[in-house]
Amino acid sequence: MTVTPNLLIELIAHSESVNLVWQLGVIAAIMLLAWWFDALFLKNLLAAKTVQTVAIRGVKRIVFPLLNLFGVLIAREVFRYLDAPFVLLKLAIPLFLSLAFIRLLVYVLHKVFSNSSKLRSWERTIAMLAWLGVALHVTGLLDAVLAGMDSLSFNAGHQHISLLIILQGLISIAATVLVALWLGRFLETRIMDMQEMESSSRVLLAKVVRGALLILSVLVALSLVGIDIRVLSVFGGALGVGLGFGLQRIASNYICGFIILLDKSIRLGDVITLDNRTGTVARLTGRYMVLSGQDGAEFLIPNEMAITQALGNHSYTDRKIRIKISLQVAYNTPLERAMDIMVEAARQQEHVMSDPAPTVNLIDFADNGILLELLVWLDAPEVSQAMLRSKINMEIWREFQKSGIEIPFPQREVRIKP
């Protein structure tokens, strides 16, 4: 095993060399050029709204350390060609490389876990571990620490397992899953922006892509560690038995979710009635759907209920919806005038359609008055029907008061005979 040189001791040994000043000047010039490119040149590129802007914006966080790293590598080769010491340049290489790694990892974490409250603590932990690795590398202790971790091992059959292998496996799985989640979030955003595709098809495609990326990331991570993925066939059989018994309801919800997305019976934005709850479909997930009610409440309804129970979709083929408003007028009321007032009160409201126009029907000659029914068609099923009814009734009440039209109520006459 090759031993990593102690860069710190080597730097101290050359601390009195004039060449050290030249190296400091070169590093300072490289950082100044990198800052100029990052602050001025990239700013002009990002001002243009192009497809390349997205890629530039994504890697902007690591441009500065990578430019410094590239410049230091060139300077190292120049110093090596001139047969001059370059220990400070060798020390700067892992520093800039670690800075680029930390910035890139933090950027990916922000994209994947944008709403996580523990993200700040994870950032500090990642930075501390990265700089700890740099410190071990600079002091030449990294190889000794890795060798010590590899010595803590045991054999499981033909497989040699050590603390180093376990750590490498955890890092590989975390890295591949993190990249898969970030790439899945990126692709999901792009897919959901494809307005020419059906909303349910977009949701289905996004979920299939994210699921495939996660499975592929785990398989790649296991292969990197050295685990034969063919042994997963045994695990697959056990998982199938578990799904058949204990997880059948969960599996049923996931399968029903894909059925809903495939047959397009429910789409984002549809107004449905399910389990005596009416609301707008705000989100479709693999296990449940989010139903947003008109009162602001959100219901998480398992997908299985949408398949096994009767469901009313108010916007399946047509987004029009009809409401009825019934009231009574006295027998001495001019009916034509009362009907005109009711129709005009409906026409003044927003979302009330003019075709078909509001109509009033005479329903019955009741005991206390004449029963009239106003039929109104709305162009948006998500409109609050209670608020619309209230506005129409208030307008009818005001006009009835002006016209002297009476709304009857039950009355009784009591006669006392001597």
CSV table of C-alpha atoms in Angstrom, one decimal, residues 20 79 88 95 181 212 374 387:
chain,number,residue,atom,x,y,z
A,20,LEU,CA,6.3,29.5,-1.4
A,79,PHE,CA,6.0,24.2,-11.4
A,88,LEU,CA,1.3,24.5,-1.5
A,95,LEU,CA,-9.2,22.0,-0.4
A,181,LEU,CA,-34.2,11.5,-6.1
A,212,ALA,CA,-37.5,3.2,-11.9
A,374,LEU,CA,-84.8,28.2,-10.1
A,387,MET,CA,-71.9,31.2,-1.3
